[in-house]
XYZ file of C-alpha atoms in Angstrom:
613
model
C 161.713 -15.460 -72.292
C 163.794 -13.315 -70.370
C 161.567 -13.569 -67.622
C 161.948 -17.306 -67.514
C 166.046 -16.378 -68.027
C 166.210 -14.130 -64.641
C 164.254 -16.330 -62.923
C 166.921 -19.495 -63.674
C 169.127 -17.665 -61.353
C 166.630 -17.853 -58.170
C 166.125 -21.996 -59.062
C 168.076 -24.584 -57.257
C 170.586 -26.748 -59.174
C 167.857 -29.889 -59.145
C 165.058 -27.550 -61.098
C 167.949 -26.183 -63.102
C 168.676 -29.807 -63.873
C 165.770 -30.828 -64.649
C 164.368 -27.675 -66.529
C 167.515 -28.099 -68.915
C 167.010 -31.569 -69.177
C 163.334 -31.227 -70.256
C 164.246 -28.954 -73.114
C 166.629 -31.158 -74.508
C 164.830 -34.474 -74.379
C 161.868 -32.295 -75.905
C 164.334 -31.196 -78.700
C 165.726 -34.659 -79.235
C 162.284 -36.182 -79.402
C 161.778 -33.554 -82.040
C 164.663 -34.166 -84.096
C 163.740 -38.534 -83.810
C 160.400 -37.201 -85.321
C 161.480 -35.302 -88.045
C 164.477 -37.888 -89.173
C 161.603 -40.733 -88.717
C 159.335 -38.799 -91.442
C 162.075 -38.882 -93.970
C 162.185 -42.717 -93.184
C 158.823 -43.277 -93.737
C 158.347 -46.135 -96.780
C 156.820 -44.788 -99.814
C 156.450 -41.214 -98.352
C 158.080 -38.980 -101.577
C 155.159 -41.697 -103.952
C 152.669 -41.171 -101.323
C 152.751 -37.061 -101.761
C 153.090 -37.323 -105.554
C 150.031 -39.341 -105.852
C 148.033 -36.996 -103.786
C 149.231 -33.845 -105.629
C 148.500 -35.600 -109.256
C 145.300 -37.213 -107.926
C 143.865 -35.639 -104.875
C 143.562 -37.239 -101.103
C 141.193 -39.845 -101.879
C 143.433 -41.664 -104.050
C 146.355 -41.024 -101.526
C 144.291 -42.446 -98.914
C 144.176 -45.870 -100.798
C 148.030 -45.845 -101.376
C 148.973 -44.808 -97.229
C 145.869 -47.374 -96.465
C 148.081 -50.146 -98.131
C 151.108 -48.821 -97.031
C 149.327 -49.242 -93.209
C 148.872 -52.740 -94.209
C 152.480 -53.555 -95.082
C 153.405 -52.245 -91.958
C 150.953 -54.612 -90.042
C 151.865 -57.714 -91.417
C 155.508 -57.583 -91.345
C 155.125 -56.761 -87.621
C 152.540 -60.126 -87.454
C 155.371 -61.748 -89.013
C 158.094 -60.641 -86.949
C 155.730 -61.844 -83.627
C 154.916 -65.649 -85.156
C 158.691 -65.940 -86.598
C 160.164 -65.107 -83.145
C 158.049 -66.608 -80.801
C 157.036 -69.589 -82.886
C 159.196 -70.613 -86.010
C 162.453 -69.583 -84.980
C 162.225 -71.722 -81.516
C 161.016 -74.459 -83.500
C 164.072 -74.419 -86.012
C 166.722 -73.983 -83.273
C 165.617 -76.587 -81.209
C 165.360 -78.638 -84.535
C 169.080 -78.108 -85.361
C 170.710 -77.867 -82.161
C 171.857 -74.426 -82.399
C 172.683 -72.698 -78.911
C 173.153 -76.112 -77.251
C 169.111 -76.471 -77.736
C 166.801 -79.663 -78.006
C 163.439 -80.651 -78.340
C 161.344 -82.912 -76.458
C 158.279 -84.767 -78.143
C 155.814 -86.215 -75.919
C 153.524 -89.656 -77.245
C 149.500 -88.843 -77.147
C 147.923 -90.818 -74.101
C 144.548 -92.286 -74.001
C 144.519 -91.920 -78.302
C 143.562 -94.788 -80.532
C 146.959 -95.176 -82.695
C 145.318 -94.813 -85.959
C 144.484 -91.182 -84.999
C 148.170 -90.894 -85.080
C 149.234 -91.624 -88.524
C 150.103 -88.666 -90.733
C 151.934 -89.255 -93.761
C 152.124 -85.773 -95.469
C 152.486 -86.022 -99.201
C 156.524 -85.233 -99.435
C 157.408 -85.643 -103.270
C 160.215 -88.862 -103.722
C 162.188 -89.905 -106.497
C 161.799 -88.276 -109.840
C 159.387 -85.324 -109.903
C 158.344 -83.414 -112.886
C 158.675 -79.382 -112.863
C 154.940 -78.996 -113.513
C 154.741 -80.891 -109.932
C 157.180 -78.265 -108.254
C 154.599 -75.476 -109.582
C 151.222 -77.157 -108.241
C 153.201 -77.682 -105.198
C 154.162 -74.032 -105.154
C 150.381 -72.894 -106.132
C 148.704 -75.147 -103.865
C 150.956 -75.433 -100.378
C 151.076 -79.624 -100.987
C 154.207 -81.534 -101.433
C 157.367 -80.394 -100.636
C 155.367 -76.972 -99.059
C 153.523 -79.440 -96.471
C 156.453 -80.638 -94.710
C 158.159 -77.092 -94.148
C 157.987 -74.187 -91.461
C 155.306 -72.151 -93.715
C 152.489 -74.402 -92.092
C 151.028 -76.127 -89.005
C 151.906 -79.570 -89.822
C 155.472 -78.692 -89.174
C 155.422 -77.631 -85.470
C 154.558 -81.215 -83.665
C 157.401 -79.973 -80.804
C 155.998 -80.294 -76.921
C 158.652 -78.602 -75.407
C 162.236 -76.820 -76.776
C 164.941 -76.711 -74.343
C 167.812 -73.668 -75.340
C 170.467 -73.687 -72.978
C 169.077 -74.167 -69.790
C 165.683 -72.835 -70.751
C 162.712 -74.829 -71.180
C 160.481 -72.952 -74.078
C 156.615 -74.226 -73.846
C 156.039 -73.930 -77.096
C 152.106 -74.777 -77.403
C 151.637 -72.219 -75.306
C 153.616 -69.524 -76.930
C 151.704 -70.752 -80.084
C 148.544 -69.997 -78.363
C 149.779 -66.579 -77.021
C 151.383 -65.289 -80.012
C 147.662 -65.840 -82.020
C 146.149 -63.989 -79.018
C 149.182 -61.200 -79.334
C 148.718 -60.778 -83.370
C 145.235 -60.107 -83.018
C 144.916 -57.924 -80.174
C 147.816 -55.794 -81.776
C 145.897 -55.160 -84.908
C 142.624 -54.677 -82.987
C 144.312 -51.725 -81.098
C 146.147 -50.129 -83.959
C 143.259 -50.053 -85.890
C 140.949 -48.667 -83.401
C 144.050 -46.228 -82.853
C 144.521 -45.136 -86.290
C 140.278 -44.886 -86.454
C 140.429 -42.197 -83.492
C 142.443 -40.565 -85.504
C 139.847 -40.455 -88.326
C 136.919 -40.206 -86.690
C 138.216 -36.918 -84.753
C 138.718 -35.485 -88.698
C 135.325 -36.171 -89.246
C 133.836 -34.882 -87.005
C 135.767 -31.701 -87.504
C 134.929 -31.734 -91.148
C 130.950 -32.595 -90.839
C 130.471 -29.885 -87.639
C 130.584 -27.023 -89.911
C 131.325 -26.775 -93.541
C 132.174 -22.659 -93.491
C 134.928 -23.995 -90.933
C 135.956 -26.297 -93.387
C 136.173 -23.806 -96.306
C 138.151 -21.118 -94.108
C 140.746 -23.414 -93.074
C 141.243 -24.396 -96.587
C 141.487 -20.630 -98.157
C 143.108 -19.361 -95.379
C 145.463 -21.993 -93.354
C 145.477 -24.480 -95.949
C 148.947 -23.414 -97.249
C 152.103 -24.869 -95.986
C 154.925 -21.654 -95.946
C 157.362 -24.331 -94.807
C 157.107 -25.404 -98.595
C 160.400 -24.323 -100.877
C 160.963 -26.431 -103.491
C 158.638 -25.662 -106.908
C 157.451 -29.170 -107.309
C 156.313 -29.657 -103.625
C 154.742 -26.211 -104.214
C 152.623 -27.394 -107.542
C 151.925 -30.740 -105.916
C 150.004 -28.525 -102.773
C 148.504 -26.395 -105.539
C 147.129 -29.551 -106.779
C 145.907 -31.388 -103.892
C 144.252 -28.288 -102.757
C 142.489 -27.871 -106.217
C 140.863 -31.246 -105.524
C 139.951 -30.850 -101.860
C 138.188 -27.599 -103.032
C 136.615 -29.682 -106.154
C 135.431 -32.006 -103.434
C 133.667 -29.421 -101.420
C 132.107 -28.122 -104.139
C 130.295 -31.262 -105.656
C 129.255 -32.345 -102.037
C 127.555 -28.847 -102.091
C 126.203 -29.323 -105.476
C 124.406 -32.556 -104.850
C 123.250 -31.384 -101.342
C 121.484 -28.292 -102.909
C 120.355 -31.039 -105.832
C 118.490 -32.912 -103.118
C 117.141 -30.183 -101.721
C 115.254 -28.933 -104.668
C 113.972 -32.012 -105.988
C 110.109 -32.549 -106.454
C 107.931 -35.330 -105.282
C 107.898 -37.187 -108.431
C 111.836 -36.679 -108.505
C 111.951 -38.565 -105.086
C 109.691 -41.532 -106.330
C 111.460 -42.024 -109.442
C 114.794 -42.377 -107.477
C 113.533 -43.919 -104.716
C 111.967 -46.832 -106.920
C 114.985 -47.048 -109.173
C 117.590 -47.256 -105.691
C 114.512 -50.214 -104.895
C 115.179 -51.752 -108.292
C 118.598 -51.743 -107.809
C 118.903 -52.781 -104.513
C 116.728 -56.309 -105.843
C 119.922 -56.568 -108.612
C 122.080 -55.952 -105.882
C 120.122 -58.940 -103.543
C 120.114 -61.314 -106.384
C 123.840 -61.163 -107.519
C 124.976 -61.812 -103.998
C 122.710 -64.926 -103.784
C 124.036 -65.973 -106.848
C 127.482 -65.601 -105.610
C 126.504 -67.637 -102.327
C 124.795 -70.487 -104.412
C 127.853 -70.582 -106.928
C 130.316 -71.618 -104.049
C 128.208 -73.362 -101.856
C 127.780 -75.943 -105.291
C 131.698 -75.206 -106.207
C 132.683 -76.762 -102.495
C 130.437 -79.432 -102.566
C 131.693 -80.857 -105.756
C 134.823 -79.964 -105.123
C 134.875 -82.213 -101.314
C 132.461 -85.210 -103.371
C 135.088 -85.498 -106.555
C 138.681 -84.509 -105.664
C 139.566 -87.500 -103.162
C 140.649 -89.814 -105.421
C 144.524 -89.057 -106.890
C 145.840 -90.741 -109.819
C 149.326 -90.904 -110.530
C 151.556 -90.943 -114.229
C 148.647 -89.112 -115.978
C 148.866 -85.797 -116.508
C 145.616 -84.789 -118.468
C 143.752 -86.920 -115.473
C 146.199 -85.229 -112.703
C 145.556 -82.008 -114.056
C 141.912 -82.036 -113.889
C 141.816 -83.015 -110.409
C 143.681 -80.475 -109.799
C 141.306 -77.817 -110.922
C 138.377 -79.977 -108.938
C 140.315 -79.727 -105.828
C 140.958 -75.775 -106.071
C 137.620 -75.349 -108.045
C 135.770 -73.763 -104.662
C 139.326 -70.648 -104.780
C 139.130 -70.035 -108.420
C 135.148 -69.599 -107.882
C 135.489 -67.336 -104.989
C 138.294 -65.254 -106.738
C 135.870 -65.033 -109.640
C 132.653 -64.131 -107.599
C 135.173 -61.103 -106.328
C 136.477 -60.118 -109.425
C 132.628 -59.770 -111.034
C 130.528 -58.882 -108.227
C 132.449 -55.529 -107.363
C 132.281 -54.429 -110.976
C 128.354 -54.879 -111.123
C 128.308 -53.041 -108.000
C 130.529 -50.082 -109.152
C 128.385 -50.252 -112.582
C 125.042 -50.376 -110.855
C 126.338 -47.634 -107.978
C 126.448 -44.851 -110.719
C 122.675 -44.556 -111.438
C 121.641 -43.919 -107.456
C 122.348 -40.394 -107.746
C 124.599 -40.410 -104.308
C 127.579 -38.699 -103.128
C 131.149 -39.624 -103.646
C 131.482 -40.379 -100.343
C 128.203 -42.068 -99.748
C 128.987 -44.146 -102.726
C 132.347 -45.556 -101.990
C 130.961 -46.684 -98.703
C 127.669 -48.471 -99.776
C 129.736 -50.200 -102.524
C 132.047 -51.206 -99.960
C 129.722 -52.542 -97.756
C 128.199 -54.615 -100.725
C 131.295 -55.998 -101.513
C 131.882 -56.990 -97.745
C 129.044 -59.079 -97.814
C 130.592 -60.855 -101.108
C 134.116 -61.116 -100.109
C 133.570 -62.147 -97.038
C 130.856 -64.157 -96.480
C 132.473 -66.370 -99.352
C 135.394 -67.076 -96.787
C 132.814 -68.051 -94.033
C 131.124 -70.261 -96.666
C 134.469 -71.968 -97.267
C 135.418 -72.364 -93.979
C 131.649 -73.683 -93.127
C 131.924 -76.217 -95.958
C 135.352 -77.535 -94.605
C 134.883 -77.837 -90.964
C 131.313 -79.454 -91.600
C 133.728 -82.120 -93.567
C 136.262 -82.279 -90.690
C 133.754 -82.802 -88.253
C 131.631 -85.609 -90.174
C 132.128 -89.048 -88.697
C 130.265 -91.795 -89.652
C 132.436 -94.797 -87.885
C 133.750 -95.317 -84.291
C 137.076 -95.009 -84.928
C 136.453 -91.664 -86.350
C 134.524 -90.747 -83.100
C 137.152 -91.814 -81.432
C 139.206 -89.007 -82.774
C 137.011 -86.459 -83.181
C 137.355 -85.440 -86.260
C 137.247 -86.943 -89.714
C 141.000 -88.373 -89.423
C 140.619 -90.390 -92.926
C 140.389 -86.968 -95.153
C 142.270 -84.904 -92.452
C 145.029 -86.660 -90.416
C 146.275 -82.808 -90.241
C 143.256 -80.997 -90.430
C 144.880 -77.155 -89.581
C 147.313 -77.665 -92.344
C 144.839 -78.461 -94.804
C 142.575 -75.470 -93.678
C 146.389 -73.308 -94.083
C 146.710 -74.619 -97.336
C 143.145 -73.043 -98.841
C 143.628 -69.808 -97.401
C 146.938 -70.078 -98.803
C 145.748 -70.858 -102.058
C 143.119 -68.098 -101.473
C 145.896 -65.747 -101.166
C 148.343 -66.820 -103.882
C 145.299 -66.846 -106.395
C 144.348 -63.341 -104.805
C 147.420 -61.914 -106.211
C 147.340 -63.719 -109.527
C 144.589 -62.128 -109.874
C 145.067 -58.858 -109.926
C 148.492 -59.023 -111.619
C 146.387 -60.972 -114.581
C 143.853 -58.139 -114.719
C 146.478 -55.423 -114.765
C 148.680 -57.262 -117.700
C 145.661 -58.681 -119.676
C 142.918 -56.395 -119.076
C 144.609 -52.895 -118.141
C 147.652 -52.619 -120.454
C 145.212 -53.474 -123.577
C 143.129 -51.354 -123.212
C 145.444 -48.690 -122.607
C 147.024 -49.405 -125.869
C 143.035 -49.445 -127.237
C 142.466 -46.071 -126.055
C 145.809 -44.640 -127.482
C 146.343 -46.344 -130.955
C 142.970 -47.097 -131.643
C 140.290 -44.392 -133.130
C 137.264 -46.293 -133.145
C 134.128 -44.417 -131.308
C 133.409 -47.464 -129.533
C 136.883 -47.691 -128.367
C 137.204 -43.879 -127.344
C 133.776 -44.193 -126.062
C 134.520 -46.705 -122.888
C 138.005 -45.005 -122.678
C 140.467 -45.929 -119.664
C 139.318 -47.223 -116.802
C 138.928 -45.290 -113.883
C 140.620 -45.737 -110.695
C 137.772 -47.529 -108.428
C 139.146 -46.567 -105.324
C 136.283 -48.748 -102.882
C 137.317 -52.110 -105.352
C 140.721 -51.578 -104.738
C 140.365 -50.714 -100.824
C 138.126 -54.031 -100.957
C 140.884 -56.338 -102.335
C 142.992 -55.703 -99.224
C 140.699 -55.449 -96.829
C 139.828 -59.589 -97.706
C 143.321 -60.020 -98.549
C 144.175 -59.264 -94.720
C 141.036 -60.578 -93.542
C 142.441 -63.681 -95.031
C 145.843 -63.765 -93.328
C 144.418 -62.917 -90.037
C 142.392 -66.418 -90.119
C 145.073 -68.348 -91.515
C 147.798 -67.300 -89.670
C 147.013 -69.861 -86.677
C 147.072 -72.412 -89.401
C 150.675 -70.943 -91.330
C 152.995 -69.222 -89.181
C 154.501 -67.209 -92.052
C 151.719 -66.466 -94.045
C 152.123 -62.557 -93.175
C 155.491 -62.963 -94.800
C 153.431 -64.117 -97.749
C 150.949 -61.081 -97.155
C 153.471 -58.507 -96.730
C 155.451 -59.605 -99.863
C 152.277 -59.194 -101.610
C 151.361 -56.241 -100.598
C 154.469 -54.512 -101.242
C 154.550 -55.675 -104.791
C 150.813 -54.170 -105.196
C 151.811 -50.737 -104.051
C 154.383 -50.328 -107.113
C 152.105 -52.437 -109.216
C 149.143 -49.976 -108.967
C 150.954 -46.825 -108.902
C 152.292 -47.838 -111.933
C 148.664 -48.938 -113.347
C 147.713 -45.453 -112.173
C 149.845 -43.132 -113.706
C 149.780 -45.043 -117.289
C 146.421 -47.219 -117.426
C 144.067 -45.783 -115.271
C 142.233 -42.708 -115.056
C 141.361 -40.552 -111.942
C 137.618 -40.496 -110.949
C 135.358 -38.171 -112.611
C 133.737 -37.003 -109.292
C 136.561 -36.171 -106.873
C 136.985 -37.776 -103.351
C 137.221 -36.538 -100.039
C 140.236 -38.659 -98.104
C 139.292 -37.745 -94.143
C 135.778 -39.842 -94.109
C 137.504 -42.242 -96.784
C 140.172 -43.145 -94.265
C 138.051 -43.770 -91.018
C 135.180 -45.838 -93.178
C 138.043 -47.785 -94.987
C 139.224 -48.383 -91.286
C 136.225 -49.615 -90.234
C 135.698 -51.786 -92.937
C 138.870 -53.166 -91.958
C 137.698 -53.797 -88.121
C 134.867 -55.953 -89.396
C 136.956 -58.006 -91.106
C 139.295 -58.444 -87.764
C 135.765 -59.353 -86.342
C 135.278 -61.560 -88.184
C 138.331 -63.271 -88.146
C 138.099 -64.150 -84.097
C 135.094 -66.704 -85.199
C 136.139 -68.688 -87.298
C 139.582 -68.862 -84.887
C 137.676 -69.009 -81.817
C 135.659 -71.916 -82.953
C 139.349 -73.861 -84.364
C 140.694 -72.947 -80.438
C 137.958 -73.888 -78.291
C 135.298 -76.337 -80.431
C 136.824 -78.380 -82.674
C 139.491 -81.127 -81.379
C 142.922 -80.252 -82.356
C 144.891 -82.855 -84.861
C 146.637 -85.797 -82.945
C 149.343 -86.554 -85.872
C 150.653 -83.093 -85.884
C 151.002 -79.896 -84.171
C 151.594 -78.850 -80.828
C 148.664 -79.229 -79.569
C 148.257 -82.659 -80.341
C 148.614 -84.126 -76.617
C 145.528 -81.726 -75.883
C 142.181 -82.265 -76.631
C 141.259 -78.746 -78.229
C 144.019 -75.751 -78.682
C 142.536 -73.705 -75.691
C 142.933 -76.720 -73.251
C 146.791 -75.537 -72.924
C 145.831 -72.492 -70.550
C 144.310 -74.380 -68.026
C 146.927 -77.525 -68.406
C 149.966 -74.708 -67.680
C 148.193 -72.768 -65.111
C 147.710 -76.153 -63.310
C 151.539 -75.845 -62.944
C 151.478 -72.895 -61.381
C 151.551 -72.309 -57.368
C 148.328 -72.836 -55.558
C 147.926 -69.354 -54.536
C 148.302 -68.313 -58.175
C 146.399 -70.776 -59.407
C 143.426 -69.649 -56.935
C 143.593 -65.657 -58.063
C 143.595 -66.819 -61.879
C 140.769 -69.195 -61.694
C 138.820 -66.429 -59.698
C 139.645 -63.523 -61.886
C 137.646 -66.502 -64.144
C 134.676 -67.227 -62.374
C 131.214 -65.508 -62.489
C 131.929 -64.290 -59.469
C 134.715 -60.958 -60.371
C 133.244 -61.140 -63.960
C 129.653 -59.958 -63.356
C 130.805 -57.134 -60.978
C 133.852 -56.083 -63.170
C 131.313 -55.856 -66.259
C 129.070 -53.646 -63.750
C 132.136 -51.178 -63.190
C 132.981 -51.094 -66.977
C 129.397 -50.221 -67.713
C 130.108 -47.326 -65.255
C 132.953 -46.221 -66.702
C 131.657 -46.450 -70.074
C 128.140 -44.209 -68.959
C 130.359 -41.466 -66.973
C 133.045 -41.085 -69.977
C 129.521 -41.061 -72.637
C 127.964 -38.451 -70.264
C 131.452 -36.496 -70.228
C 131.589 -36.475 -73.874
C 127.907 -34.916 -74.192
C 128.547 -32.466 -71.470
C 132.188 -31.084 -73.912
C 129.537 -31.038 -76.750
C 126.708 -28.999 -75.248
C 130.052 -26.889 -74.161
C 131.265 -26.625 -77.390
C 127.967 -25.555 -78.451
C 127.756 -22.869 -76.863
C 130.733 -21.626 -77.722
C 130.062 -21.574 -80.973
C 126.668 -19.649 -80.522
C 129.135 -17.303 -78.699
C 131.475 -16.879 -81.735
C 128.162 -16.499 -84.039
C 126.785 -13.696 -81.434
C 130.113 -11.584 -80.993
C 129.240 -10.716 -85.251
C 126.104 -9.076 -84.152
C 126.797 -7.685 -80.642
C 127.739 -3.857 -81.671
C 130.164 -3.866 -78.131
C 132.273 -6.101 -80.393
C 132.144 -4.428 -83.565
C 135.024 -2.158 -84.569
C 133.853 1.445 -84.931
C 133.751 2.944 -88.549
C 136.326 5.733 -89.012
């Protein structure tokens, strides 16, 4: 340091400058950092739960909190570059109007849409379907597609495309969440591979560097203590089974391996089950539910739970199917870690697949025409004048019912048995005891809770509003359910491979998102009652309609970045890059390597040994 002070006095006044200036933007960048980790939501809950309940329940809890995050940014995107256009352009504000340009070349019955507004006296049990369902008075308002049928808004002086934006703002919303989760799985998978690369590294930093001395206060101190304890507790049962499998016989083997067989045919036949259940459920529910009669309740009511019979099966096929899977999980002898990501992966294939069943089932009944004026449309234009609104309104109603659900299994299921446990002395009772904390069932819920705004979002605008909301009522709803309900797990859980497999679990979900939008964008004719896309034959049909507006010159590079021509050779120099950066990465490991072979040799080689005194 006081080298670096004499030789100050030798710089000119720009280094000077700029030497001074580099330690204070480095200080102020540090001070932003530290202020921005006491803003961080949820962060004093967040280190409470992992001191009373180890990492791998903390890693649920910052998972969710992740999630919060992401939608209200989705939200702030679509309500900014979509909804809030749309609504000044609506009511003048700023000087603004809207222009609203009349289909060409469409038959005029493809036109009609008459959404289902309620008039004149409406009963309160109306208002609530309404409110469950996304119909009625819902239909007509900002929250879905329907509402958007604007071709151009003009603010000011300012002409705002605003099919176009629509387009681009999907396309922005899903490209930010595909890079912040691949960002955020980096981060993970770097952990990983720290923690799986040697296990006596793992230990030492623990025991030796686990401790933060930065630590004052006496509860901070005890909640370290604590999530320590169950890091350690971690270690050791990973250890314990590994050395279990290692000394098991050959008749040990076949008797797990044929019971993990067994299990796996269970596992096989509830899944089919599931498939069957809603694959029947939407069927019945598309043959029975067209037909609405008014000024009966009883009869009104029972179409009711036709129409949203296909959601409450799905919900239910989620509800059971992870609990046979967390029941059945417990006799395959694997590890905590192992576990939580085969029963997540079992669940995927329940959760999600029942959305792509749904969605199958509905577009195969948009797409049906049996009559040339349908043809003429496109689409099925008798059951679906304003067929993206009435694909918004069943994720919607996936969502809502979602959330019902696991506030009713919380107040009905949860809470009772708590007071069971507590008040009640019975063996039977005390023998099932509370329930414990299922970390992958939970993780699972929110994964095809997001899964499901990221598909309808095209089709409502604000449903990340809706998501985020819901979200942020879970948190306090299942830390609460925690602490007085629930029980940690029996078999502590590590939180670093938690977090990256809970991340990718989360990425296939994304993935499989973009097909079910990609084939609404490109394949199947957009609506020409409502939305902005109506004067276009499919969503995607914008880009090329706006780039036709653009200069020749421009117009030439874009359609060539576009051809086969610059795509095959640009995939050629990816592959390159991808092959050099691959063989990089296994040159640093043969590096590392042998560095560590170094380390292991200096123990032996008496020229480093200290001498004995």
């Amino acid at each position: 340091r006081d080298c670096q002070q004499a030789d100050i006095k030798y710089l000119s006044g720009w280094k000077q400058w700029k030497r001074t200036s580099s330690k204070s933007l480095k200080k102020v960048l540090g001070d932003v950092k530290e202020l921005s980790s006491y803003l961080e939501l949820w962060r004093h809950d967040i280190h409470s739960i992992e001191g009373k309940f180890g990492t791998g329940i903390q890693s649920y809890f910052s998972f969710l909190r992740f999630l919060v995050l992401l939608n209200f940014i989705i939200f702030i995107l679509m309500f900014s570059f979509v909804t809030l256009p749309s609504i000044i352009s609506k009511y003048g504000v700023f000087n603004s109007s809207f222009a609203k340009i009349p289909p060409k070349n469409i038959e005029p019955h493809c036109t009609v849409y008459e959404p289902n507004g309620n008039k004149g006296l409406v009963y309160f049990y109306t208002y609530l379907k309404d409110l469950l369902s996304g119909t009625g008075f819902l239909e007509v308002t900002v929250l879905f597609y329907g509402y958007y049928t604007i071709d151009a808004a003009w603010i000011s002086i300012l002409k705002y495309n605003l099919p176009l934006a629509y387009l681009l703002a999907t396309f922005a919303y899903l490209a930010l969440s595909l890079i912040w989760i691949i960002k955020r799985s980096v981060g993970g998978f770097k952990q990983n591979l720290v923690h799986n690369e040697d296990q006596f590294q793992s230990y030492c930093n623990k025991v030796f560097a686990g401790w933060d001395f930065c630590i004052t206060d006496p509860n901070a101190a005890r909640l370290k203590h604590r999530s320590l304890l169950y890091e350690l507790q971690t270690d050791l049962e990973e250890e314990r089974l590994k050395r279990k499998i290692a000394d098991r016989t050959t008749k040990e083997k076949l008797r797990i391996y044929s019971l993990r067989i067994f299990i796996n045919i269970i596992v096989i036949a509830v899944l089919s089950g599931c498939f069957y259940s809603i694959y029947r459920a939407t069927v019945f529910s598309q043959e029975n539910s067209n037909v609405s009669i008014r000024h009966d309740v009883r009869r009104d009511s029972a179409n009711l739970l036709v129409q949203y019979l296909p959601s409450m099966v799905i919900t239910l096929a989620n509800f059971i199917a992870p609990q046979i899977f967390s029941f059945l999980i417990r006799f395959e002898d694997y590890s905590p870690a192992f576990e939580i990501r085969l029963t997540l992966m079992r669940c995927v294939f329940v959760r999600l697949a029942n959305i792509g069943v749904l969605l199958f089932s509905l577009w195969s009944q948009i797409s049906y025409c049996a009559t040339d004026k349908c043809n003429a449309c496109g689409y099925n234009y008798e059951l679906y004048p304003c067929w993206e609104s009435e694909v918004g309104q069943e994720m919607y109603k996936l969502m809502i019912f979602d959330f019902i659900i696991i506030l009713a299994v919380i107040l009905f299921v949860d809470f009772p048995r708590k007071l069971l446990v507590t008040h009640c002395s019975c063996k039977p009772v005390q023998w099932c005891g509370l329930q414990e904390f299922g970390i992958s069932d939970n993780v699972l819920e929110i994964i095809y809770g997001q899964t499901i705004c990221w598909i309808g979002t095209f089709f409502s605008p604000l449903l990340p509003a809706i998501a985020t909301i819901k979200y942020f009522i879970i948190f306090y709803i299942k830390k609460i359910s925690l602490i007085h309900t629930r029980k940690p797990a029996a078999r502590p859980i590590r939180a670093s491979s938690s977090n990256f497999f809970f991340l990718v679990v989360l990425l296939i979900g994304l993935v499989l998102a973009f097909i079910p939008l990609g084939i609404s964008i490109a394949h199947i004719p957009s609506s020409k009652a409502c939305g902005p896309f109506r004067n276009f034959n499919t969503s995607w049909a914008v880009v090329p309609y706006t780039i036709d507006g653009f200069p020749t010159g421009l117009q030439q590079v874009l359609y060539g970045i576009g051809s086969e021509a610059f795509a095959v050779p640009f995939f050629m120099v990816i592959c390159l890059i991808m092959f050099y950066f691959i063989a990089l990465a296994g040159a640093h490991k043969r590096v590392v390597e042998q560095l560590r072979e170094q380390l292991v040799m200096v123990r032996f080689d008496p020229l480093f040994c200290t001498p004995k005194v």
